[in-house]
Amino acid sequence: MNSPEINRTAIAFQKYRPFESIHRFRRAIRTIALLIILGCAGCGGFFEKRSTEMEAARVLKELREIQAKPQMDNPIPDLYLQPPSRLEIKEGVKVFYFTHHHSADYLAQLVREQMDIQALPHGATNQLILYCGDHSQADAVLAYLEKVDVPPVQVNVDCLILERFGDVTMDWETSVFIENFLGENLTLGEKLATFYEGQSGGKHYAVRNGQLFEIDPAQYPGLHYQPGELIALEPAFPGASLRETERANFGGDFGYWINRGKPGHQVRAVLDVLVSRGYLKILLNPTLETVNGKQATVMIRDYTPVEKVKTGLGGASDAYNITEYVWVEDTLTVTPTVYSDGSVGLATSIKIGSRSKPEGVVQRSIITERSIEIAENRVRPGESLIIGGMRKTEKRSVVRGVPFFKDLPLIGYLFSSKDFEEKGTEIFFILTPSISSGGKPFEVATEDIRRKFEKPTLESAQEWNLLEPFEEGSYRQVIEKRAAELETRRVKAEAQREEALQRLQEEKRHFQTAVEEARKLRQEAMTLQEQAAKAQQEAQQAIEAAAAAEQQQKAQQEQTTDLSEAVQKALDEARLKQAQLQQAQQRAAEAEEKARQEEEAVRQIQGELKQFEQQEKESPPPGPETAPSPSLDN
């Protein structure tokens, strides 16, 4: 027999056997592994779904992230910074000009109109190709472009548009049906009542204004369905439901019904009363950036469904609704003009469309459009200009009823109706132009977007307790307080950023000025380089011309020596010929003197001859003995 001590030892050993626990643990691990293997073999779809969910979560996470581009400061190629170049052609000179601040199309139009020169724009490189007659004309065109192609002024226009709408509507309408009214067989409101007629073939029928039609009993709960029983009653004195059919589904009804289900003695009076108040505010705050003199437009369009009430041949009782789609757009068009005195002229066109403006008792949306056109206004940069303030107030009041009965105290409400509505709208525009300081850096814009889309974070466990039921107000206060603090910090940071942007803009202006001066110096250097090359070419040509002239001079010197000898010989011959000429002249003078003397002698002889002839005429002829014979010596 085992003693009690031995038994207790065995039990204790069995209770505290460590190896048994290890074996159990191993068996459990093997069992779990086997189950996992079986699950993987037969439940692959589950893990596929899980991977799909993980992939979807990863894609959404990546899409929620706002990535910033690592490199945005890519410099412009040096080719586009070169000064204008020229190419001589047969007809003249071609000038290639890279525009700096304006488009090639715009500058080409200016050159064609102002300089009367053929100019072709190259849009892909923003380059002008000019056809000039000579270099002087090319210089004039480049001087003109230097005056015209200057940095334009950029204008920022902040527009604030506010529309307000408010209305108050009150109306009541009365439904009255009285059999035996003021006498036998005199019924009030019979044409507006619907009576149960009976059942035939499992169908229920009713009569209204003498017309038999089928009805659905489920639409008239609580009725006994006795022949001749009143089951429906339209308003005898309708109010706003005349212009809006949906009005009949609103309001609070109170009244009484006597002798219900007793044909010939039923009296039904119902008063439907409705009072409504509403308001609407629409705020638009677009901001536009545009170059001086260029139009900027922002447009928001919605293809909006609009319900319309159509009336059939049966009148108001045969009304139905249809849905039409129309474009509703908000458009702001601004054309700024900056003047030398610092003022900004604004040509503005604004159109505000809306379908949210409630109309009538049922607050049905309608299409509205507010527009304003301004040719030009002058305002100093940073100052606001109110360019429109339109107010409109409408009042409507209509009373309907039975003469005399509608004027009775208290009971007159049962024989009348009233439709009263008062509404007012106001819309105004505020424009604030300013000289733009340029765009924001991409990193700053990205950070602003991230800040707008980030969720509020809870920093302590106590804030989680605020999410408990009935503590939403406290949580909202904490969030609003934190939002106010963050907004204050943001405003301060924005102010600091604006100051930094102004300093950056100033530095940019200085840099732009330096770049412009460098461009001019580079252009002057290129011009001087071209002039130097041209001067060097001219000098080379001059050297060649001088060498040719020197050779020509040597040839001329040799030719001059020969010519000198020839001249000397010619001079000697000329002197000889001159001496001979003098001798000949002397001989000619002697001969001339001798000829003169002979001529004088001839004249003397002719005179004597004339005297002799005269004497012979005057004296008688002598006789032969006495007549003297002429002397031959004389």
CSV table of C-alpha atoms in Angstrom, one decimal, residues 49 243 255 295 325 411 462 475 510 539 616-618 626 628:
chain,number,residue,atom,x,y,z
A,49,LYS,CA,-9.4,41.2,-49.4
A,243,ARG,CA,-49.2,80.6,-56.7
A,255,GLY,CA,-61.2,73.5,-37.2
A,295,GLN,CA,-8.6,91.5,-69.1
A,325,TYR,CA,-31.7,72.3,-66.0
A,411,ILE,CA,-66.2,84.0,-37.7
A,462,GLN,CA,-8.2,65.2,-21.1
A,475,TYR,CA,-14.8,70.3,-27.3
A,510,HIS,CA,17.3,95.5,-57.9
A,539,ALA,CA,42.0,98.4,-91.2
A,616,GLU,CA,39.7,165.3,-167.6
A,617,LYS,CA,36.0,165.5,-167.2
A,618,GLU,CA,36.1,169.3,-166.5
A,626,THR,CA,48.3,170.8,-178.6
A,628,PRO,CA,50.0,166.8,-174.4
